[in-house]
Each structure stands twice: as structure tokens, then as C-alpha cells.
Coordinates of C-alpha atoms in Angstrom, one line a residue:
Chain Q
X248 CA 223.7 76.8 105.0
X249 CA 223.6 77.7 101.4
X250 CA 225.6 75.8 99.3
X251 CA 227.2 76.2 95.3
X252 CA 228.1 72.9 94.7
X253 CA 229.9 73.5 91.2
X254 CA 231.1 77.2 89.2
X255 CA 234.1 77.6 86.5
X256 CA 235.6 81.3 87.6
X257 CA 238.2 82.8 85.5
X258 CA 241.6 83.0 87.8
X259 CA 241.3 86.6 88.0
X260 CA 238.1 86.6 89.3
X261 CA 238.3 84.0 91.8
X262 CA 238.6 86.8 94.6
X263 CA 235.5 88.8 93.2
X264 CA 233.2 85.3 93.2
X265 CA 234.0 84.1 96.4
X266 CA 233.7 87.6 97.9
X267 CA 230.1 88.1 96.1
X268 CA 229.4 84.7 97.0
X269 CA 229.5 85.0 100.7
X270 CA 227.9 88.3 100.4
X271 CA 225.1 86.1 98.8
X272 CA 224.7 83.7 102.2
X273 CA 226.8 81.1 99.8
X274 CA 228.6 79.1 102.8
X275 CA 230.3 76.5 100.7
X276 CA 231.3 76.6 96.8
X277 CA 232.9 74.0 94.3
X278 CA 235.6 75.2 92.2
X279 CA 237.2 72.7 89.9
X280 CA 240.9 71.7 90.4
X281 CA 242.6 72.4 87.5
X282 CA 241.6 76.3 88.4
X283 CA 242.5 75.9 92.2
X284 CA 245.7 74.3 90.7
X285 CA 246.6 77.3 88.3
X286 CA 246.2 80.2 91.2
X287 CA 246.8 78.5 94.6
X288 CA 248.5 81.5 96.5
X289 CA 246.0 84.3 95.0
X290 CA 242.7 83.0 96.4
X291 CA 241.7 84.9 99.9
X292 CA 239.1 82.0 102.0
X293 CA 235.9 84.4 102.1
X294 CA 234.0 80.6 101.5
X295 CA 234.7 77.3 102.3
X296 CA 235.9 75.9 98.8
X297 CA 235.1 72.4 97.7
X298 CA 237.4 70.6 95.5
X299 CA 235.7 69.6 92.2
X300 CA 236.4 67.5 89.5
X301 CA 234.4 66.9 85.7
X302 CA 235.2 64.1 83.5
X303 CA 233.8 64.2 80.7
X304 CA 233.6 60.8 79.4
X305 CA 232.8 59.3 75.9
X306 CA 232.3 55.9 75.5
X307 CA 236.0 54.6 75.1
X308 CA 237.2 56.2 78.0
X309 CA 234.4 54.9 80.3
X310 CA 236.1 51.7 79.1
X311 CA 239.3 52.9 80.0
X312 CA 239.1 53.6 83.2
X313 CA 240.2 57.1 83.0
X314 CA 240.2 58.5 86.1
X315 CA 241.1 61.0 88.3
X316 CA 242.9 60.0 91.7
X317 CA 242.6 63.2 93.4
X318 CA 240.0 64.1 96.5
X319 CA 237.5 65.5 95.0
X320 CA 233.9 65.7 94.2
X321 CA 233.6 63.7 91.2
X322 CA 231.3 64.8 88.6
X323 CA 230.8 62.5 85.2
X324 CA 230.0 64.5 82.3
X325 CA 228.4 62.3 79.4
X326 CA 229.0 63.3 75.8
X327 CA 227.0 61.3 74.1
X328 CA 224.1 59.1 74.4
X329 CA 225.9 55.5 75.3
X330 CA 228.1 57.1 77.8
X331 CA 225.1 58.6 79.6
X332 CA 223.3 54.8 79.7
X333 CA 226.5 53.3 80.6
X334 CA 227.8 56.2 83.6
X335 CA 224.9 54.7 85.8
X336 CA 225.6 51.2 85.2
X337 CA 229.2 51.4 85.8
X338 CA 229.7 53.9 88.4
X339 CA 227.1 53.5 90.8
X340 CA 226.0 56.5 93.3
X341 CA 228.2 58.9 91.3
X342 CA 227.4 62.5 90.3
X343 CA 226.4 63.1 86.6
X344 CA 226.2 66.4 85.0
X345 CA 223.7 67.7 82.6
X346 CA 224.3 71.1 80.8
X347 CA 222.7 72.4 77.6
X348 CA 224.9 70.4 75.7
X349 CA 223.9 66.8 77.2
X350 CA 220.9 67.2 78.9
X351 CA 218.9 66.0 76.1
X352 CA 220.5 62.9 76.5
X353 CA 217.9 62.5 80.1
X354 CA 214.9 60.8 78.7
X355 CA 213.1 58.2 80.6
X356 CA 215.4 55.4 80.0
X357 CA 217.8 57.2 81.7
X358 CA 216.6 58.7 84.5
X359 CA 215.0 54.6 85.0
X360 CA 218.6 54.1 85.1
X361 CA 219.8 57.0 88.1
X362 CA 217.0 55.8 89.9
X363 CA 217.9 52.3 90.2
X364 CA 221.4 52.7 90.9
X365 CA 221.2 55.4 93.1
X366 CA 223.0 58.4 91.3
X367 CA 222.8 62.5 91.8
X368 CA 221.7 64.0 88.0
X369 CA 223.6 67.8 88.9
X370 CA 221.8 70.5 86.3
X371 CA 223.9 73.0 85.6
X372 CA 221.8 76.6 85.6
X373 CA 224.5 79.0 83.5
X374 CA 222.5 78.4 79.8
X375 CA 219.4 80.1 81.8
X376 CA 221.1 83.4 81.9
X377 CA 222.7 83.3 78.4
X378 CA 220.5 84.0 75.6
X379 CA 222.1 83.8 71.8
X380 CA 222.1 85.5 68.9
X381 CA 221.2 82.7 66.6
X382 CA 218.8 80.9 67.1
X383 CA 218.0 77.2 66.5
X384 CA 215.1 75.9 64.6
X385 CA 213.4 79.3 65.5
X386 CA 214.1 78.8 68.9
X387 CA 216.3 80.6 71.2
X388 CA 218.8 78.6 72.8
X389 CA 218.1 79.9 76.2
X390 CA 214.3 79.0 75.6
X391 CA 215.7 75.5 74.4
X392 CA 217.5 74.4 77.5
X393 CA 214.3 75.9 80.2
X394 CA 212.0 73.2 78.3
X395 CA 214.7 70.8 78.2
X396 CA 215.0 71.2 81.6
X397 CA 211.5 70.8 82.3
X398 CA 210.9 68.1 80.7
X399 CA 214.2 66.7 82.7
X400 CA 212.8 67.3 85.9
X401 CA 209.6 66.5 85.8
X402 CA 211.0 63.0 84.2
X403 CA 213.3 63.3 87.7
X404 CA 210.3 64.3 90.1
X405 CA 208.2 61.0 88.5
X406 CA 211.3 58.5 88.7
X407 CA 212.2 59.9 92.2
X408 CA 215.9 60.6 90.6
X409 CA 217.9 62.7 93.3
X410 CA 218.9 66.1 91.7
X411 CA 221.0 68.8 92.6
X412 CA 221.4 72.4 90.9
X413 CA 224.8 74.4 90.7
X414 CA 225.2 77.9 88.7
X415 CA 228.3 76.9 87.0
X416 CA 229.0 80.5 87.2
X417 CA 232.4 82.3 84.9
X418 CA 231.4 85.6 87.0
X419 CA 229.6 86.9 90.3
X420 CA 226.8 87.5 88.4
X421 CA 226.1 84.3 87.1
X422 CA 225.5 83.1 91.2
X423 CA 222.4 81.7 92.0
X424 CA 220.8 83.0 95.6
X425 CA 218.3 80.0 97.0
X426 CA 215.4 82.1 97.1
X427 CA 215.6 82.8 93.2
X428 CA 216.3 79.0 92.6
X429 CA 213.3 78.5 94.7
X430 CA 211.4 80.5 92.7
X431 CA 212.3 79.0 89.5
X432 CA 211.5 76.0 90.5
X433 CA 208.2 76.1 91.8
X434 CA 207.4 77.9 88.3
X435 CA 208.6 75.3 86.7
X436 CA 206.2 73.3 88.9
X437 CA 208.1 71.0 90.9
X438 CA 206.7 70.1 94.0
X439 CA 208.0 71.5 96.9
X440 CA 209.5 68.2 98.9
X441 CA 211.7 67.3 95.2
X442 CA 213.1 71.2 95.7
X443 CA 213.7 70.6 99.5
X444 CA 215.3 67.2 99.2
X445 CA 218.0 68.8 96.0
X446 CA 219.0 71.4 98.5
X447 CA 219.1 69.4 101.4
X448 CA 221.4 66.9 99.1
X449 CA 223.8 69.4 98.3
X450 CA 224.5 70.1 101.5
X451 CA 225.2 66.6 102.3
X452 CA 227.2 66.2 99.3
X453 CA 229.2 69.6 100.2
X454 CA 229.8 68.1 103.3
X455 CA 231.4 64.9 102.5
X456 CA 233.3 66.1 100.1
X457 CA 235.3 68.8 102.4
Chain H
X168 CA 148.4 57.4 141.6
X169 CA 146.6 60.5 139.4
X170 CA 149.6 62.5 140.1
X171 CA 152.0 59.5 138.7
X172 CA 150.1 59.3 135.5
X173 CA 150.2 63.2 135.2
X174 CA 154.0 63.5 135.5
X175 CA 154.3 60.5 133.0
X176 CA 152.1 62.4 130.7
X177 CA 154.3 65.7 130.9
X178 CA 157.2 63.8 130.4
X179 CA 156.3 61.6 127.6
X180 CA 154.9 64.7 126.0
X181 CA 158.1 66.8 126.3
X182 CA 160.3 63.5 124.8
X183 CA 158.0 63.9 121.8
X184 CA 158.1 67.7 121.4
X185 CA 162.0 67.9 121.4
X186 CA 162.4 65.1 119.3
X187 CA 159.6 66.5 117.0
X188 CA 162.4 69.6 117.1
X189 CA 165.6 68.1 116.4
X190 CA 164.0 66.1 113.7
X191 CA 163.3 69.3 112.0
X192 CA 166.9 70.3 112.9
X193 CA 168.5 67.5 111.4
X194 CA 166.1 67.7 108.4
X195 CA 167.2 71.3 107.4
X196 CA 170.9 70.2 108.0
X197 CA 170.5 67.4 105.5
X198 CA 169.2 70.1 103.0
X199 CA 172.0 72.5 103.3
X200 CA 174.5 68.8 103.1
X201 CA 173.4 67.9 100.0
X202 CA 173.6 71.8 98.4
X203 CA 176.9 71.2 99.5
X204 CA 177.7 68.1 98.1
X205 CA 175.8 69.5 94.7
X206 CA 178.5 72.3 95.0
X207 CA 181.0 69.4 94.7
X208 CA 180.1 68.6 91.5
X209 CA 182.7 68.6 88.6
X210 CA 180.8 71.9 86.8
X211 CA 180.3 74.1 89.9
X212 CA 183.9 73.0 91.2
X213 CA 184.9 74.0 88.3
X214 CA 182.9 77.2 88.1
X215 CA 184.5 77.9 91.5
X216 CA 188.2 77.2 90.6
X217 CA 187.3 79.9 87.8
X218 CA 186.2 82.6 89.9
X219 CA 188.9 81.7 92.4
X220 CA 191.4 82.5 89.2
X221 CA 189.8 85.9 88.1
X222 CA 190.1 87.4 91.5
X223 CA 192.5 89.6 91.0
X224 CA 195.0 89.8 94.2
X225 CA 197.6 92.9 95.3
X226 CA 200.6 91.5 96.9
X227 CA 204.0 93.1 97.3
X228 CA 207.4 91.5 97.1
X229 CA 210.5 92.9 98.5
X230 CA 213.4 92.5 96.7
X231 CA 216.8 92.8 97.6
X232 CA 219.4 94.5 94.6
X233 CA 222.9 93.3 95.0
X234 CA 226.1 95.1 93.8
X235 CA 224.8 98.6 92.0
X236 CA 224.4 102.3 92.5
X237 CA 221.3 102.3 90.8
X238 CA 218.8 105.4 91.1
X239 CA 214.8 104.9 91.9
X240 CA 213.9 106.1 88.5
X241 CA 216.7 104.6 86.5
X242 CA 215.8 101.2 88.4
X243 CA 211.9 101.7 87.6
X244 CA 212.4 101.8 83.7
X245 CA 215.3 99.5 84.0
X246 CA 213.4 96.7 85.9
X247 CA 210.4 96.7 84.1
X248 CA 211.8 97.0 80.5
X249 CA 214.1 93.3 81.9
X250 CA 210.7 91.7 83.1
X251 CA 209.2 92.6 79.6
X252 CA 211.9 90.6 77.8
X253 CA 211.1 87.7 80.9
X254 CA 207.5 87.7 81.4
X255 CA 206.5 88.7 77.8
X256 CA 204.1 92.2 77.1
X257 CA 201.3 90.4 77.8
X258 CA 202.0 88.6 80.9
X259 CA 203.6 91.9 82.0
X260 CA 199.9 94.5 81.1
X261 CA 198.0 91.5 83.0
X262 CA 200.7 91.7 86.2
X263 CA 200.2 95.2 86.7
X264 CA 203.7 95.6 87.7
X265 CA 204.5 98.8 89.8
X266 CA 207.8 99.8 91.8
X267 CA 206.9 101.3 94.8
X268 CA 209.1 102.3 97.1
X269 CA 213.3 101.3 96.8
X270 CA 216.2 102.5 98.7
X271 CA 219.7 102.5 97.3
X272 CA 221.6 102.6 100.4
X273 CA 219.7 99.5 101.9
X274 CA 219.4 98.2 98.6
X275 CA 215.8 96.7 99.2
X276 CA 213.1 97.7 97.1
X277 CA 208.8 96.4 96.9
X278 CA 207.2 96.1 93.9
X279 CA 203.3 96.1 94.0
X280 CA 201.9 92.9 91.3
X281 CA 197.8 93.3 91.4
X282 CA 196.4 90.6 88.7
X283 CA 195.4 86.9 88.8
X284 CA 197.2 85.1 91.6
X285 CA 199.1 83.2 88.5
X286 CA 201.2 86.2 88.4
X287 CA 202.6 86.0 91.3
X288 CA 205.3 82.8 91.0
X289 CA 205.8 84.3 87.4
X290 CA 207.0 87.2 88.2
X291 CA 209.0 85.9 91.5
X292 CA 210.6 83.6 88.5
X293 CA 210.8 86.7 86.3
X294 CA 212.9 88.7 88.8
X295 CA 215.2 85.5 89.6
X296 CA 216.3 85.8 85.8
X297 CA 217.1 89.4 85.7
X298 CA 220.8 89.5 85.2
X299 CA 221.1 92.9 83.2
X300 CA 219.8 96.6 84.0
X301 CA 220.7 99.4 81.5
X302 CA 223.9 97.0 81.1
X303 CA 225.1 97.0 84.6
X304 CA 225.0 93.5 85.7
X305 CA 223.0 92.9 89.0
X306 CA 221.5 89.9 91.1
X307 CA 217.6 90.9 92.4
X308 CA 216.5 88.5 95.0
X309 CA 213.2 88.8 95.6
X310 CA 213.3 88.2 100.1
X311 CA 209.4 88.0 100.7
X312 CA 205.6 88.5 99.1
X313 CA 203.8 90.4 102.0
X314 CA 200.1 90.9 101.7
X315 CA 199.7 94.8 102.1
X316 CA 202.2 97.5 102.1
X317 CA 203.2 98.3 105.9
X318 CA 203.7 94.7 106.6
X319 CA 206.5 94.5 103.5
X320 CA 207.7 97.8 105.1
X321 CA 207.9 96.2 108.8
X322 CA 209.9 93.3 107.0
X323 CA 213.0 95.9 105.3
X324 CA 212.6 97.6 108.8
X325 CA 213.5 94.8 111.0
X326 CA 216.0 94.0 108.5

């Protein structure tokens, strides 16, 4: 079973993912609520659909208490560098998300942190695809977020932090297939029981959440 | 009693003759152990690793092309022009990329890589991040890295 635990369609191409999605050996795929919410009756079941949720949470809502009540999988998104130390601490064996705009915030202190109290880092794999125009410091910005990411994992792969990849895909295109993320993987020269284990946890974590 | 001694004499003599042998056996073993263990030496392991990294190896990947109605020869300038912009010109002359065979209606193509087996995962990577060919938007899966040609063939066969 192949599974997509997180992706961000646009309502009118809802249809067109799921469809491409099964066509890709995708068995189970997370769509986020408030899209589920806004086109309930339009959405033909090619896939089983898991109900997502992201909070994204800066320090004073942490604090808060925010939440949402819903069943859903729960993903935490950090925004700054306090919220990401205090996620962890506070919400133990949750789901945190990392995308090119937070995932500088997973140094070594942090992913200490996931590994003590048990939490799933989810790395979102859209910013691969998407080069820019402008570029930062020289750099592109798709170049940027591979070495962040490496440097990520292989902080992941040495603190045993449990990881698990979605495409976070607008479009069919944007879909991830296992063999490719496979392949990117092993480039990025993970070792091969850290890609098995991410897989294997998504499914687990597809499961329990439908 | 003469006959007793005799046999003793025979026997003792053959004890000392085939253990003269497998001496010299074990001996020449011992020599070929230790140029083994001087192979293990940091320099020559080394040395070896080297060589192993030069040889250049031909293996050919099936891929599978999903949603387009791409032609053979608009795919073969396509793809390789994409895995220039991922694998960089120089990566790409020392992968010796080559598009082989590729059926539209199966929509399974191989590509032939001969170069250092470092190519290999990079272009596998390489054909992961292809999103874009002569702006039509596709997904290329690469299925499976076959040694030699009918093999890869057998596999899209069977498929």
C-alpha cells in the first residue's frame, strides 16, 4: 500500500488528483478539512481520503491551547524557532511539519527533542519541484531547501527521529510515486532501513487516522 | 618379527612423507594469506576502491511516463534537455545518457546510462525530479535498472 499522507488540491482539481493518484498505486491520500469542507458533494472516492488537519502555531497560541476538535490527523506547523522547541515538549508523539519555510528551524537541538519525546518530523517534498526566479544569496531556492533537507535528515537518520514524507501536491503533477521518493533518497544517502521505516510509518499513521 | 619391523618401517616412512607434503601445502597457503592480508592494506584497498570506481558499467532503466502523448523523438530531446538542467552538463557527458527504445501506447520506455556506477542513483534521482517536458507536465517513474537489454525488455513484456 502506497500511501500520500498530506496534499493541498485546489477544489476543482480534487477529481483529477485523486484519479491520477490511484493511477499512481497511491491507496490512501490526506486532504486537509477545510478543502473537504468547501466541496463535499463534488469529490468521486477513486482513493481512500484521510482527513487532515495543519495548525500552524506561533508561540502564543501554543500557549493558548488552540486547537482543533475535529478527527483528524493532526499536523503542528511551527513558525518560528520557540514554537518548534516548545511543539515537542508540549505535545508529545504528535506530527510536526517541516516545509521550506520552517525546516531550517530542525537543527540538532531539535531533532534531540523529537527523539526524546517520540514525535513524527513530516517533510513536505512540493519546494523540490518548484524552482524560482529570484534567487537568494545566489542560490536557488529549490537548491536551498534539497541541502536543507539534507542536512535535516541526516540530523534525523543520527538522532533516530521518525520521519515521514508527503508531496503536499496543488496538482497531479506535483504526486510523488514510491519508487522516485526511493530514489531520491538513497541519493541523498539515507540508509535504506531510515527510508523503509518512513514508509512503513506512514502507513501506520494512514491507518489510524481513517 | 623381521616382517613386523618392515611394516613399521613403511609406515613410519609414509607418516613422514605426507606430512613432509602438507607442510609444504600449508606453507604455500600461508604465502598467498599474507598477499592477501597485504592487499588489505589502507593504500591497495584504496587502489582497489579506485579501480572499482573507474569501471565504467552499462545498465538500463525502464521507466514508466505517466499522463502524455509524447512521440519517441520529441521525448528523446525533451528528456535529455530536463536531465541537463538536473544532473548538470557535466554529470550528464560522463552518464552517457541514451533513450533506447519507448512505446507511447504502453508508455514504458529504457534508457541505456554507461559511465561510473555513481551515475546510476544520480540519474534514477534525476528522472524522479523531471516534472516538465517541452512544457507538458509529466511524472517518469523509473520501474527497474536491468543489467542488459533483453532482460529490461522481458520486464515491459511481462508487464
Amino acid at each position: 500500500m502506497s500511501v500520500d499522507l498530506l496534499t493541498y488540491p485546489d477544489i476543482d482539481e480534487i477529481n483529477s488528483l485523486l484519479a491520477f493518484a490511484k493511477k499512481l498505486g497511491i491507496e490512501c491520500i490526506g486532504i486537509p478539512l477545510e478543502i473537504l469542507d468547501k466541496a463535499p458533494n463534488t469529490i468521486t472516492r477513486h482513493t481512500r481520503i484521510i482527513p487532515r488537519c495543519i495548525l500552524e502555531i506561533t508561540r502564543g497560541k501554543l500557549e493558548r491551547r488552540v486547537y482543533s476538535n475535529r478527527k483528524c490527523l493532526q499536523a503542528y506547523k511551527p513558525t518560528d524557532t520557540s514554537s518548534a522547541r516548545r511543539i515537542p515538549i508540549y505535545k508529545k508523539k504528535s506530527v510536526i511539519l517541516f516545509d521550506k519555510s520552517n525546516i531550517k528551524f530542525f537543527d540538532k537541538s531539535e531533532a534531540h527533542l523529537l527523539a526524546e519525546n517520540d514525535c513524527i518530523a513530516e517533510i513536505s517534498l512540493r519546494d523540490l519541484l518548484h524552482s524560482s526566479r529570484y534567487t537568494v544569496n545566489g542560490i536557488n531556492e529549490r537548491i536551498r531547501y534539497m541541502r536543507n533537507m539534507y542536512k535535516a535528515l541526516s540530523l534525523a537518520s543520527k538522532y533516530n527521529v521518525k520521519v515521514v514524507f508527503s508531496s503536499f501536491a496543488h496538482t497531479w503533477w506535483e504526486l510523488w510515486h514510491r519508487n522516485s521518493l526511493i530514489c531520491i533518497l538513497t541519493k541523498l544517502g539515507l540508509p535504506s532501513n531510515f527510508i523503509k521505516r518512513s514508509i512503513h510509518l506512514a502507513k501506520t499513521l494512514a491507518l489510524e487516522a481513517m | 618379527m623381521v616382517n613386523g619391523y618392515l611394516y613399521m618401517l613403511i609406515a613410519i616412512s609414509i607418516i613422514s612423507i605426507s606430512s613432509f607434503i602438507l607442510s609444504l601445502i600449508l606453507l604455500t597457503r600461508l604465502i598467498h594469506i599474507k598477499k592477501a592480508l597485504s592487499l588489505l592494506s589502507p593504500r591497495s584497498f584504496r587502489k582497489a576502491i579506485k579501480a572499482y570506481e573507474k569501471r565504467l558499467v552499462k545498465r538500463y532503466i525502464v521507466f514508466e511516463i505517466f499522463d502524455s502523448g509524447i512521440n519517441i523523438e520529441e521525448l528523446r530531446s525533451a528528456l535529455i534537455d530536463s536531465l541537463s538542467r538536473e544532473l548538470g552538463i557535466l554529470n550528464l557527458a560522463s552518464c552517457n545518457i541514451k533513450l533506447i527504445w519507448f512505446s507511447a501506447k504502453k508508455r514504458c520506455g529504457i534508457l541505456r546510462v554507461k559511465g561510473p556506477y555513481a551515475c546510476i542513483p544520480s540519474v534514477l534521482s534525476a528522472l524522479s525530479l523531471v516534472r516538465d517536458l517541452n512544457n507538458r507536465k509529466v511524472i517518469i517513474v523509473p520501474i527497474k535498472v536491468s543489467g542488459t537489454l533483453k532482460r529490461a525488455r522481458k520486464y515491459i513484456g511481462t508487464r
